PDB file of C-alpha atoms and ligand atoms in Angstrom:
ATOM      1  CA  MET F   9     -11.677 -20.424   0.990  1.00  0.00           C
ATOM      2  CA  ARG F  10     -12.407 -17.123   1.940  1.00  0.00           C
ATOM      3  CA  THR F  11     -13.455 -13.443   0.738  1.00  0.00           C
ATOM      4  CA  THR F  12     -12.280 -11.107   2.380  1.00  0.00           C
ATOM      5  CA  ASP F  13     -13.521  -8.637   4.280  1.00  0.00           C
ATOM      6  CA  GLY F  14     -10.810  -6.516   3.617  1.00  0.00           C
ATOM      7  CA  ASP F  15     -10.407  -2.979   1.722  1.00  0.00           C
ATOM      8  CA  LEU F  16     -10.068  -1.074  -1.451  1.00  0.00           C
ATOM      9  CA  VAL F  17      -7.487   1.613  -1.030  1.00  0.00           C
ATOM     10  CA  LEU F  18      -7.219   3.769  -4.091  1.00  0.00           C
ATOM     11  CA  GLY F  19      -3.569   4.814  -4.602  1.00  0.00           C
ATOM     12  CA  LEU F  20      -2.325   8.360  -5.807  1.00  0.00           C
ATOM     13  CA  TYR F  21       0.996   7.050  -6.404  1.00  0.00           C
ATOM     14  CA  ARG F  22       0.619   7.106 -10.580  1.00  0.00           C
ATOM     15  CA  SER F  23      -2.704   9.248 -11.019  1.00  0.00           C
ATOM     16  CA  ARG F  24      -3.489  12.186 -12.795  1.00  0.00           C
ATOM     17  CA  HIS F  25      -5.854  12.443  -9.880  1.00  0.00           C
ATOM     18  CA  PRO F  26      -8.848  12.644 -11.856  1.00  0.00           C
ATOM     19  CA  ARG F  27     -12.197  13.781 -10.607  1.00  0.00           C
ATOM     20  CA  ASP F  28     -14.317  11.707 -12.474  1.00  0.00           C
ATOM     21  CA  VAL F  29     -12.340   8.399 -10.791  1.00  0.00           C
ATOM     22  CA  LEU F  30     -12.355   9.811  -6.936  1.00  0.00           C
ATOM     23  CA  GLU F  31     -16.543  10.478  -7.810  1.00  0.00           C
ATOM     24  CA  ALA F  32     -16.804   7.217  -9.081  1.00  0.00           C
ATOM     25  CA  ALA F  33     -14.718   5.848  -5.825  1.00  0.00           C
ATOM     26  CA  ALA F  34     -16.773   7.246  -3.617  1.00  0.00           C
ATOM     27  CA  GLY F  35     -20.114   6.241  -5.130  1.00  0.00           C
ATOM     28  CA  LEU F  36     -19.014   2.865  -5.292  1.00  0.00           C
ATOM     29  CA  GLY F  37     -17.801   2.172  -1.796  1.00  0.00           C
ATOM     30  CA  VAL F  38     -14.655   2.335  -1.596  1.00  0.00           C
ATOM     31  CA  ALA F  39     -13.698   4.870   1.329  1.00  0.00           C
ATOM     32  CA  ARG F  40     -10.260   5.759   1.434  1.00  0.00           C
ATOM     33  CA  LEU F  41      -7.163   7.143  -0.335  1.00  0.00           C
ATOM     34  CA  ASP F  42      -3.474   6.922  -0.347  1.00  0.00           C
ATOM     35  CA  THR F  43      -1.435   9.194  -0.684  1.00  0.00           C
ATOM     36  CA  ALA F  44       1.988  10.820  -0.233  1.00  0.00           C
ATOM     37  CA  SER F  45       3.883  14.315   0.336  1.00  0.00           C
ATOM     38  CA  ASN F  46       5.327  13.364  -3.168  1.00  0.00           C
ATOM     39  CA  TYR F  47       3.017  12.610  -5.219  1.00  0.00           C
ATOM     40  CA  LEU F  48       2.266  13.827  -8.424  1.00  0.00           C
ATOM     41  CA  HIS F  49       5.209  16.530  -8.331  1.00  0.00           C
ATOM     42  CA  HIS F  50       4.838  17.646  -4.763  1.00  0.00           C
ATOM     43  CA  ARG F  51       1.342  18.638  -5.589  1.00  0.00           C
ATOM     44  CA  SER F  52      -1.327  15.414  -4.666  1.00  0.00           C
ATOM     45  CA  HIS F  53      -2.062  17.261  -1.366  1.00  0.00           C
ATOM     46  CA  GLU F  54      -3.100  20.826  -3.164  1.00  0.00           C
ATOM     47  CA  VAL F  55      -4.182  18.960  -6.133  1.00  0.00           C
ATOM     48  CA  LEU F  56      -6.183  17.415  -3.937  1.00  0.00           C
ATOM     49  CA  ARG F  57      -8.047  20.071  -2.148  1.00  0.00           C
ATOM     50  CA  THR F  58      -8.523  21.980  -4.714  1.00  0.00           C
ATOM     51  CA  ALA F  59     -10.001  19.321  -7.446  1.00  0.00           C
ATOM     52  CA  ALA F  60     -11.889  17.516  -5.079  1.00  0.00           C
ATOM     53  CA  GLY F  61     -11.691  19.356  -1.918  1.00  0.00           C
ATOM     54  CA  ASP F  62     -15.322  18.585  -1.412  1.00  0.00           C
ATOM     55  CA  LEU F  63     -14.593  14.470  -2.009  1.00  0.00           C
ATOM     56  CA  LEU F  64     -12.649  14.281   0.259  1.00  0.00           C
ATOM     57  CA  PRO F  65     -14.961  14.055   3.648  1.00  0.00           C
ATOM     58  CA  GLU F  66     -16.257  11.103   1.657  1.00  0.00           C
ATOM     59  CA  PHE F  67     -13.036   9.183   2.465  1.00  0.00           C
ATOM     60  CA  SER F  68     -10.109   8.587   4.969  1.00  0.00           C
ATOM     61  CA  LEU F  69      -7.327   9.820   3.845  1.00  0.00           C
ATOM     62  CA  SER F  70      -4.123   8.371   4.443  1.00  0.00           C
ATOM     63  CA  THR F  71      -0.602  10.346   3.024  1.00  0.00           C
ATOM     64  CA  LYS F  72       2.872   9.856   3.619  1.00  0.00           C
ATOM     65  CA  VAL F  73       6.522  11.561   5.078  1.00  0.00           C
ATOM     66  CA  GLY F  74      10.056  10.991   4.191  1.00  0.00           C
ATOM     67  CA  TYR F  75      10.500  12.063   0.417  1.00  0.00           C
ATOM     68  CA  PHE F  76      10.910  16.366   0.420  1.00  0.00           C
ATOM     69  CA  PRO F  77      12.389  18.026  -3.067  1.00  0.00           C
ATOM     70  CA  GLY F  78      15.295  15.869  -4.242  1.00  0.00           C
ATOM     71  CA  GLU F  79      16.074  13.929  -1.421  1.00  0.00           C
ATOM     72  CA  HIS F  80      15.052  11.347   1.545  1.00  0.00           C
ATOM     73  CA  SER F  81      14.560  12.184   4.501  1.00  0.00           C
ATOM     74  CA  LEU F  82      14.282  11.078   8.337  1.00  0.00           C
ATOM     75  CA  ASP F  83      15.605  14.406  10.302  1.00  0.00           C
ATOM     76  CA  PRO F  84      12.700  15.023  13.178  1.00  0.00           C
ATOM     77  CA  ALA F  85      12.433  18.705  11.748  1.00  0.00           C
ATOM     78  CA  ARG F  86      11.954  17.888   8.095  1.00  0.00           C
ATOM     79  CA  LEU F  87       9.338  15.168   9.176  1.00  0.00           C
ATOM     80  CA  ARG F  88       7.584  17.353  11.829  1.00  0.00           C
ATOM     81  CA  ALA F  89       7.664  20.343   9.443  1.00  0.00           C
ATOM     82  CA  ALA F  90       5.914  18.352   6.249  1.00  0.00           C
ATOM     83  CA  VAL F  91       2.772  17.051   8.705  1.00  0.00           C
ATOM     84  CA  GLU F  92       1.975  20.668   9.185  1.00  0.00           C
ATOM     85  CA  GLN F  93       2.071  20.461   5.873  1.00  0.00           C
ATOM     86  CA  ALA F  94       0.469  18.336   4.680  1.00  0.00           C
ATOM     87  CA  VAL F  95      -2.409  19.059   6.935  1.00  0.00           C
ATOM     88  CA  LYS F  96      -2.289  22.568   5.637  1.00  0.00           C
ATOM     89  CA  ASP F  97      -1.988  21.302   2.193  1.00  0.00           C
ATOM     90  CA  LEU F  98      -4.852  19.431   2.353  1.00  0.00           C
ATOM     91  CA  GLY F  99      -6.978  21.794   4.144  1.00  0.00           C
ATOM     92  CA  ARG F 100      -7.844  18.823   6.771  1.00  0.00           C
ATOM     93  CA  GLU F 101      -6.207  15.986   9.274  1.00  0.00           C
ATOM     94  CA  PRO F 102      -5.024  13.803   7.233  1.00  0.00           C
ATOM     95  CA  ASP F 103      -6.288   9.736   9.112  1.00  0.00           C
ATOM     96  CA  THR F 104      -3.165   8.554   8.758  1.00  0.00           C
ATOM     97  CA  VAL F 105       0.576   9.350   8.540  1.00  0.00           C
ATOM     98  CA  LEU F 106       3.637   6.716   7.300  1.00  0.00           C
ATOM     99  CA  LEU F 107       7.522   7.052   7.464  1.00  0.00           C
ATOM    100  CA  HIS F 108       8.485   6.548   4.014  1.00  0.00           C
ATOM    101  CA  ASN F 109      10.421   3.785   3.074  1.00  0.00           C
ATOM    102  CA  PRO F 110      12.691   4.846   6.124  1.00  0.00           C
ATOM    103  CA  GLU F 111      14.670   1.852   4.443  1.00  0.00           C
ATOM    104  CA  HIS F 112      15.861   5.104   2.367  1.00  0.00           C
ATOM    105  CA  ALA F 113      18.212   6.491   4.693  1.00  0.00           C
ATOM    106  CA  ARG F 114      19.373   2.873   6.394  1.00  0.00           C
ATOM    107  CA  PRO F 115      18.700   4.041   9.982  1.00  0.00           C
ATOM    108  CA  GLY F 116      19.759   2.309  12.971  1.00  0.00           C
ATOM    109  CA  ALA F 117      16.987   1.375  15.792  1.00  0.00           C
ATOM    110  CA  GLY F 118      17.682   5.075  17.171  1.00  0.00           C
ATOM    111  CA  MET F 119      17.473   7.192  14.237  1.00  0.00           C
ATOM    112  CA  LEU F 120      14.687   5.456  13.097  1.00  0.00           C
ATOM    113  CA  ALA F 121      12.452   4.992  16.790  1.00  0.00           C
ATOM    114  CA  GLN F 122      13.121   8.914  16.374  1.00  0.00           C
ATOM    115  CA  ALA F 123      10.940   9.190  13.225  1.00  0.00           C
ATOM    116  CA  CYS F 124       8.433   7.405  14.394  1.00  0.00           C
ATOM    117  CA  MET F 125       8.740   9.264  17.758  1.00  0.00           C
ATOM    118  CA  VAL F 126       8.024  12.826  15.222  1.00  0.00           C
ATOM    119  CA  LEU F 127       4.769  10.563  14.015  1.00  0.00           C
ATOM    120  CA  ALA F 128       3.403   9.290  17.460  1.00  0.00           C
ATOM    121  CA  ASP F 129       3.607  12.501  18.535  1.00  0.00           C
ATOM    122  CA  ALA F 130       1.389  14.068  15.970  1.00  0.00           C
ATOM    123  CA  ALA F 131      -1.395  12.113  16.157  1.00  0.00           C
ATOM    124  CA  GLN F 132      -0.605  12.286  19.850  1.00  0.00           C
ATOM    125  CA  GLU F 133      -1.290  16.160  19.138  1.00  0.00           C
ATOM    126  CA  GLY F 134      -4.718  15.881  16.722  1.00  0.00           C
ATOM    127  CA  LEU F 135      -1.896  16.723  13.453  1.00  0.00           C
ATOM    128  CA  CYS F 136      -3.432  13.007  12.295  1.00  0.00           C
ATOM    129  CA  GLY F 137      -6.032  10.486  13.051  1.00  0.00           C
ATOM    130  CA  SER F 138      -3.513   7.910  13.584  1.00  0.00           C
ATOM    131  CA  TRP F 139       0.245   6.898  12.216  1.00  0.00           C
ATOM    132  CA  GLY F 140       2.515   4.841  10.342  1.00  0.00           C
ATOM    133  CA  VAL F 141       5.292   3.163   8.410  1.00  0.00           C
ATOM    134  CA  SER F 142       4.842   1.738   4.935  1.00  0.00           C
ATOM    135  CA  SER F 143       8.272   0.111   3.183  1.00  0.00           C
ATOM    136  CA  TRP F 144       8.633  -0.982  -0.424  1.00  0.00           C
ATOM    137  CA  ASP F 145      11.893  -3.162   1.083  1.00  0.00           C
ATOM    138  CA  PRO F 146      11.736  -3.860   4.706  1.00  0.00           C
ATOM    139  CA  ARG F 147      14.125  -6.042   4.797  1.00  0.00           C
ATOM    140  CA  PRO F 148      16.755  -3.679   6.294  1.00  0.00           C
ATOM    141  CA  LEU F 149      14.246  -2.571   8.654  1.00  0.00           C
ATOM    142  CA  VAL F 150      14.031  -6.636   9.933  1.00  0.00           C
ATOM    143  CA  ASP F 151      16.249  -6.470  13.008  1.00  0.00           C
ATOM    144  CA  LEU F 152      15.684  -2.847  14.251  1.00  0.00           C
ATOM    145  CA  ASP F 153      12.830  -1.925  17.123  1.00  0.00           C
ATOM    146  CA  ALA F 154      10.475   0.841  16.715  1.00  0.00           C
ATOM    147  CA  PRO F 155       7.730   1.984  18.706  1.00  0.00           C
ATOM    148  CA  SER F 156       4.856  -0.404  18.129  1.00  0.00           C
ATOM    149  CA  PRO F 157       2.568   1.549  14.823  1.00  0.00           C
ATOM    150  CA  ASP F 158      -1.017   1.942  13.975  1.00  0.00           C
ATOM    151  CA  VAL F 159       0.126   0.735  10.324  1.00  0.00           C
ATOM    152  CA  LEU F 160       2.345  -0.943   8.322  1.00  0.00           C
ATOM    153  CA  MET F 161       2.244  -0.919   4.430  1.00  0.00           C
ATOM    154  CA  VAL F 162       4.021  -3.150   2.596  1.00  0.00           C
ATOM    155  CA  ARG F 163       4.014  -4.691  -0.915  1.00  0.00           C
ATOM    156  CA  ALA F 164       1.542  -7.440  -1.484  1.00  0.00           C
ATOM    157  CA  GLY F 165       0.697  -9.821  -3.974  1.00  0.00           C
ATOM    158  CA  LEU F 166       1.563 -12.817  -6.652  1.00  0.00           C
ATOM    159  CA  LEU F 167       5.141 -10.288  -7.350  1.00  0.00           C
ATOM    160  CA  VAL F 168       6.458 -10.276  -4.341  1.00  0.00           C
ATOM    161  CA  GLY F 169       9.705 -12.260  -3.365  1.00  0.00           C
ATOM    162  CA  VAL F 170      10.045 -14.387  -1.029  1.00  0.00           C
ATOM    163  CA  ASP F 171      12.774 -12.593   1.053  1.00  0.00           C
ATOM    164  CA  VAL F 172      10.624  -9.370   1.164  1.00  0.00           C
ATOM    165  CA  LEU F 173       6.995 -11.096   1.570  1.00  0.00           C
ATOM    166  CA  GLU F 174       9.422 -13.235   4.692  1.00  0.00           C
ATOM    167  CA  ALA F 175      10.817  -9.922   5.979  1.00  0.00           C
ATOM    168  CA  ALA F 176       7.258  -8.208   6.001  1.00  0.00           C
ATOM    169  CA  GLU F 177       6.090 -10.951   7.944  1.00  0.00           C
ATOM    170  CA  ALA F 178       9.136 -10.658  10.528  1.00  0.00           C
ATOM    171  CA  LEU F 179       8.107  -6.711  10.964  1.00  0.00           C
ATOM    172  CA  VAL F 180       4.285  -7.062  11.682  1.00  0.00           C
ATOM    173  CA  THR F 181       5.215 -10.404  14.666  1.00  0.00           C
ATOM    174  CA  ARG F 182       8.524  -7.773  15.207  1.00  0.00           C
ATOM    175  CA  TRP F 183       6.276  -4.020  15.286  1.00  0.00           C
ATOM    176  CA  GLN F 184       2.623  -5.967  16.305  1.00  0.00           C
ATOM    177  CA  PRO F 185       1.477  -2.938  14.249  1.00  0.00           C
ATOM    178  CA  SER F 186      -3.002  -2.578  14.514  1.00  0.00           C
ATOM    179  CA  GLN F 187      -3.046  -2.897  11.280  1.00  0.00           C
ATOM    180  CA  VAL F 188      -1.527  -4.051   7.670  1.00  0.00           C
ATOM    181  CA  TRP F 189      -2.247  -2.986   5.044  1.00  0.00           C
ATOM    182  CA  GLY F 190      -0.598  -4.541   1.351  1.00  0.00           C
ATOM    183  CA  MET F 191       0.325  -2.287  -1.715  1.00  0.00           C
ATOM    184  CA  SER F 192       1.129  -2.334  -5.746  1.00  0.00           C
ATOM    185  CA  PRO F 193      -0.368  -5.953  -6.100  1.00  0.00           C
ATOM    186  CA  PHE F 194       0.116  -5.374  -9.723  1.00  0.00           C
ATOM    187  CA  ASP F 195       3.945  -4.375  -9.235  1.00  0.00           C
ATOM    188  CA  GLY F 196       2.880  -1.372 -10.888  1.00  0.00           C
ATOM    189  CA  SER F 197       1.634  -2.222 -13.744  1.00  0.00           C
ATOM    190  CA  THR F 198      -0.895  -5.340 -15.518  1.00  0.00           C
ATOM    191  CA  ALA F 199       1.058  -5.038 -18.889  1.00  0.00           C
ATOM    192  CA  LYS F 200       4.248  -5.844 -17.629  1.00  0.00           C
ATOM    193  CA  ALA F 201       5.086  -9.673 -19.844  1.00  0.00           C
ATOM    194  CA  VAL F 202       5.219 -11.339 -16.036  1.00  0.00           C
ATOM    195  CA  TRP F 203       0.884 -11.439 -16.369  1.00  0.00           C
ATOM    196  CA  GLU F 204       0.885 -12.716 -20.023  1.00  0.00           C
ATOM    197  CA  ARG F 205       3.150 -15.716 -18.870  1.00  0.00           C
ATOM    198  CA  PHE F 206       0.752 -17.655 -15.842  1.00  0.00           C
ATOM    199  CA  ASP F 207      -3.424 -17.157 -15.333  1.00  0.00           C
ATOM    200  CA  PRO F 208      -3.546 -15.668 -11.590  1.00  0.00           C
ATOM    201  CA  ARG F 209      -7.058 -17.305 -12.050  1.00  0.00           C
ATOM    202  CA  ILE F 210      -5.256 -20.589 -10.676  1.00  0.00           C
ATOM    203  CA  PHE F 211      -5.852 -18.410  -7.016  1.00  0.00           C
ATOM    204  CA  LEU F 212      -8.942 -18.454  -7.036  1.00  0.00           C
ATOM    205  CA  GLN F 213     -11.897 -21.353  -6.493  1.00  0.00           C
ATOM    206  CA  ARG F 214     -12.349 -22.719  -9.867  1.00  0.00           C
ATOM    207  CA  SER F 215     -16.103 -22.038 -10.048  1.00  0.00           C
ATOM    208  CA  ALA F 216     -15.526 -18.205  -9.644  1.00  0.00           C
ATOM    209  CA  PRO F 217     -15.841 -16.121 -13.381  1.00  0.00           C
ATOM    210  CA  ALA F 218     -13.286 -13.489 -12.236  1.00  0.00           C
ATOM    211  CA  THR F 219     -11.051 -11.838 -14.875  1.00  0.00           C
ATOM    212  CA  LYS F 220      -7.231 -12.568 -14.970  1.00  0.00           C
ATOM    213  CA  VAL F 221      -6.764  -9.246 -12.973  1.00  0.00           C
ATOM    214  CA  GLN F 222      -8.960  -9.457 -10.322  1.00  0.00           C
ATOM    215  CA  ALA F 223      -8.034 -12.749 -10.165  1.00  0.00           C
ATOM    216  CA  ALA F 224      -4.406 -11.107  -9.285  1.00  0.00           C
ATOM    217  CA  PHE F 225      -5.751  -8.326  -7.214  1.00  0.00           C
ATOM    218  CA  ARG F 226      -7.844 -10.698  -5.424  1.00  0.00           C
ATOM    219  CA  SER F 227      -4.552 -12.971  -3.902  1.00  0.00           C
ATOM    220  CA  ALA F 228      -2.852  -9.650  -2.653  1.00  0.00           C
ATOM    221  CA  TYR F 229      -4.860  -9.711   0.274  1.00  0.00           C
ATOM    222  CA  GLU F 230      -2.943 -13.426   1.734  1.00  0.00           C
ATOM    223  CA  LEU F 231       0.331 -12.326  -0.089  1.00  0.00           C
ATOM    224  CA  PRO F 232       1.222 -11.708   2.761  1.00  0.00           C
ATOM    225  CA  ARG F 233      -2.155 -10.868   4.743  1.00  0.00           C
ATOM    226  CA  VAL F 234      -3.552  -8.388   4.256  1.00  0.00           C
ATOM    227  CA  GLY F 235      -6.735  -6.060   5.587  1.00  0.00           C
ATOM    228  CA  ALA F 236      -6.434  -3.902   3.758  1.00  0.00           C
ATOM    229  CA  VAL F 237      -4.411  -3.038  -0.602  1.00  0.00           C
ATOM    230  CA  ALA F 238      -3.773   0.234  -2.283  1.00  0.00           C
ATOM    231  CA  VAL F 239      -4.502  -0.303  -5.881  1.00  0.00           C
ATOM    232  CA  GLY F 240      -3.619   2.415  -8.413  1.00  0.00           C
ATOM    233  CA  THR F 241      -6.009   3.227 -12.035  1.00  0.00           C
ATOM    234  CA  ASP F 242      -7.215   6.675 -13.296  1.00  0.00           C
ATOM    235  CA  SER F 243     -10.299   4.329 -14.371  1.00  0.00           C
ATOM    236  CA  VAL F 244     -13.547   4.323 -13.383  1.00  0.00           C
ATOM    237  CA  GLU F 245     -13.932   0.534 -15.198  1.00  0.00           C
ATOM    238  CA  HIS F 246     -10.808  -0.669 -14.221  1.00  0.00           C
ATOM    239  CA  LEU F 247     -11.525   0.319 -10.370  1.00  0.00           C
ATOM    240  CA  ARG F 248     -14.746  -0.975 -10.868  1.00  0.00           C
ATOM    241  CA  GLU F 249     -13.641  -4.183 -12.017  1.00  0.00           C
ATOM    242  CA  LEU F 250     -10.991  -4.518  -8.966  1.00  0.00           C
ATOM    243  CA  VAL F 251     -14.401  -3.606  -6.502  1.00  0.00           C
ATOM    244  CA  GLY F 252     -15.640  -6.401  -7.816  1.00  0.00           C
ATOM    245  CA  ALA F 253     -12.761  -8.993  -7.311  1.00  0.00           C
ATOM    246  CA  LEU F 254     -13.219  -8.793  -3.330  1.00  0.00           C
ATOM    247  CA  ALA F 255     -16.630 -10.851  -3.448  1.00  0.00           C
ATOM    248  CA  TYR F 256     -13.947 -13.806  -5.303  1.00  0.00           C
ATOM    249  CA  GLU F 257     -12.583 -16.238  -2.959  1.00  0.00           C
ATOM    250  CA  VAL F 258      -9.382 -17.248  -2.571  1.00  0.00           C
ATOM    251  CA  ASP F 259      -7.914 -20.640  -2.342  1.00  0.00           C
ATOM    252  CA  ASP F 260      -6.232 -21.355   0.445  1.00  0.00           C
ATOM    253  CA  GLN F 261      -4.002 -24.936  -1.076  1.00  0.00           C
ATOM    254  CA  VAL F 262      -2.833 -23.131  -3.661  1.00  0.00           C
ATOM    255  CA  VAL F 263      -1.785 -19.706  -2.531  1.00  0.00           C
ATOM    256  CA  LEU F 264       0.009 -22.181   0.825  1.00  0.00           C
ATOM    257  CA  GLU F 265       1.383 -24.632  -2.503  1.00  0.00           C
ATOM    258  CA  TYR F 266       2.647 -21.290  -4.006  1.00  0.00           C
ATOM    259  CA  ARG F 267       4.594 -19.759  -0.699  1.00  0.00           C
ATOM    260  CA  GLN F 268       6.167 -23.477  -0.588  1.00  0.00           C
ATOM    261  CA  LEU F 269       7.474 -22.830  -4.097  1.00  0.00           C
ATOM    262  CA  LEU F 270       8.967 -19.716  -3.927  1.00  0.00           C
ATOM    263  CA  ARG F 271      10.740 -21.002  -0.846  1.00  0.00           C
ATOM    264  CA  ALA F 272      11.857 -23.896  -3.007  1.00  0.00           C
ATOM    265  CA  ARG F 273      12.858 -20.936  -5.297  1.00  0.00           C
ATOM    266  CA  ARG F 274      15.099 -19.150  -3.224  1.00  0.00           C
ATOM    267  CA  GLN F 275      16.385 -22.459  -1.066  1.00  0.00           C
ATOM    268  CA  PRO F 276      17.557 -25.023  -3.794  1.00  0.00           C
ATOM    269  CA  VAL F 277      18.678 -28.305  -2.658  1.00  0.00           C
TER     270      VAL F 277
HETATM  271  N1  LIG E 308       6.569   2.659  -0.940  1.00  0.00           N
HETATM  272  C1  LIG E 308       5.741   3.002  -0.806  1.00  0.00           C
HETATM  273  O1  LIG E 308       4.900   3.818   0.115  1.00  0.00           O
HETATM  274  C2  LIG E 308       3.987   2.270  -1.710  1.00  0.00           C
HETATM  275  C3  LIG E 308       4.934   1.974  -2.933  1.00  0.00           C
HETATM  276  C4  LIG E 308       4.693   2.339  -4.124  1.00  0.00           C
HETATM  277  C5  LIG E 308       2.712   2.020  -3.919  1.00  0.00           C
HETATM  278  N2  LIG E 308       2.444   2.253  -3.052  1.00  0.00           N
HETATM  279  C6  LIG E 308       0.450   2.393  -3.022  1.00  0.00           C
HETATM  280  O2  LIG E 308       0.032   1.488  -3.266  1.00  0.00           O
HETATM  281  C7  LIG E 308      -0.378   2.214  -4.658  1.00  0.00           C
HETATM  282  C8  LIG E 308      -0.360   1.754  -5.598  1.00  0.00           C
HETATM  283  O3  LIG E 308       0.948   1.054  -6.436  1.00  0.00           O
HETATM  284  P1  LIG E 308       0.910   1.196  -7.849  1.00  0.00           P
HETATM  285  O4  LIG E 308       0.157   2.463  -8.488  1.00  0.00           O
HETATM  286  O5  LIG E 308       2.391   1.174  -7.893  1.00  0.00           O
HETATM  287  O6  LIG E 308       1.001   0.455  -8.959  1.00  0.00           O
HETATM  288  P2  LIG E 308      -0.262  -1.049  -9.140  1.00  0.00           P
HETATM  289  O7  LIG E 308      -1.915  -0.919  -8.028  1.00  0.00           O
HETATM  290  O8  LIG E 308       0.612  -2.454  -8.695  1.00  0.00           O
HETATM  291  O9  LIG E 308      -0.624  -0.544 -10.646  1.00  0.00           O
HETATM  292  C9  LIG E 308      -1.088  -0.069 -10.701  1.00  0.00           C
HETATM  293  C10 LIG E 308      -1.125   0.151 -12.295  1.00  0.00           C
HETATM  294  O10 LIG E 308      -2.165  -0.623 -12.400  1.00  0.00           O
HETATM  295  C11 LIG E 308      -3.386  -1.094 -13.576  1.00  0.00           C
HETATM  296  N3  LIG E 308      -4.687  -1.011 -13.261  1.00  0.00           N
HETATM  297  C12 LIG E 308      -5.170  -1.188 -12.423  1.00  0.00           C
HETATM  298  N4  LIG E 308      -6.362  -1.607 -12.037  1.00  0.00           N
HETATM  299  C13 LIG E 308      -6.864  -2.115 -13.818  1.00  0.00           C
HETATM  300  C14 LIG E 308      -8.090  -3.192 -13.936  1.00  0.00           C
HETATM  301  N5  LIG E 308      -8.719  -3.627 -13.574  1.00  0.00           N
HETATM  302  N6  LIG E 308      -7.129  -3.279 -15.123  1.00  0.00           N
HETATM  303  C15 LIG E 308      -6.131  -3.116 -15.873  1.00  0.00           C
HETATM  304  N7  LIG E 308      -5.088  -2.195 -15.408  1.00  0.00           N
HETATM  305  C16 LIG E 308      -5.924  -1.933 -14.566  1.00  0.00           C
HETATM  306  C17 LIG E 308      -3.479   0.741 -13.161  1.00  0.00           C
HETATM  307  O11 LIG E 308      -3.588   1.478 -15.407  1.00  0.00           O
HETATM  308  P3  LIG E 308      -4.609   2.143 -15.362  1.00  0.00           P
HETATM  309  O12 LIG E 308      -5.030   3.949 -15.282  1.00  0.00           O
HETATM  310  O13 LIG E 308      -4.846   1.916 -17.000  1.00  0.00           O
HETATM  311  O14 LIG E 308      -6.452   1.163 -14.547  1.00  0.00           O
HETATM  312  C18 LIG E 308      -1.997   1.248 -12.631  1.00  0.00           C
HETATM  313  O15 LIG E 308      -1.325   1.853 -14.082  1.00  0.00           O
HETATM  314  C19 LIG E 308      -0.583   3.526  -4.802  1.00  0.00           C
HETATM  315  O16 LIG E 308      -0.960   4.466  -5.708  1.00  0.00           O
HETATM  316  C20 LIG E 308       0.441   3.891  -3.838  1.00  0.00           C
HETATM  317  O17 LIG E 308      -0.581   4.421  -2.609  1.00  0.00           O
HETATM  318  C21 LIG E 308       3.199   2.302  -2.113  1.00  0.00           C
END
């Protein structure tokens, strides 16, 4: 039974980037924001700078490159230009730049390594603090070697299928990232019918007075084991609820049994 010392990352994928939520995040001790060059119709960086530029120094900021208007690309020149543009639009160097869903390009090892080197070089030159890879579906990447990233970001939580979960863990073993971050703990929405069908509080130590949302969020740090989880909300109250979840303890035995159930479901005997 453990509490987490993991970080909550406020993810901006679905967000309108409301200033009150960013202010509340800083006040609640949420020290990290995650965005991407294509979020908010490719305007996330610019909007962050213009609407909340004074708040940005409060946060460690990660962003992603790879999605361009109308298409995804791992072309090295375009990736490099995207990193430079991010610095201009944000008005500062991002702390981390991630390659955004490289699996979309179905890369071979050579193409992936080349794309990673663009970001590694950018970090080396000070255009960003560190670099990494964010993958929604890491299954096409598991057999590929790549330079060891500072960060690997993968889906996390109770709704991650066993194939994706195990592919993420295989990548961690293969690439040896310095940090592993999770994302999308509610699979994009707490309103999905599946969340009505079970009570995630079973994953917490019995005495925890948590809400179902808190239990689902807290469990995401264990499936797979990650040091940070990027979660989206445009509500100050919801953010407060999420921050409160970090104090709860997960029941490791229940997580273990859940993993066994997931595996058994994939491999019926
Ligand atoms: N491939 C990639 O790189 C990739 C892909 C997906 C996501 N991500 C990262 O992960 C972040 C999170 O992913 P996501 O936004 O897709 O999914 P998510 O975090 O699983 O779900 C976000 C939804 O959960 C709701 N929510 C959050 N806290 C709540 C609470 N306390 N009570 C009720 N509802 C709550 C939010 O609604 P309210 O606004 O109403 O609170 C929001 O619509 C993204 O912003 C991004 O940073 C990265």
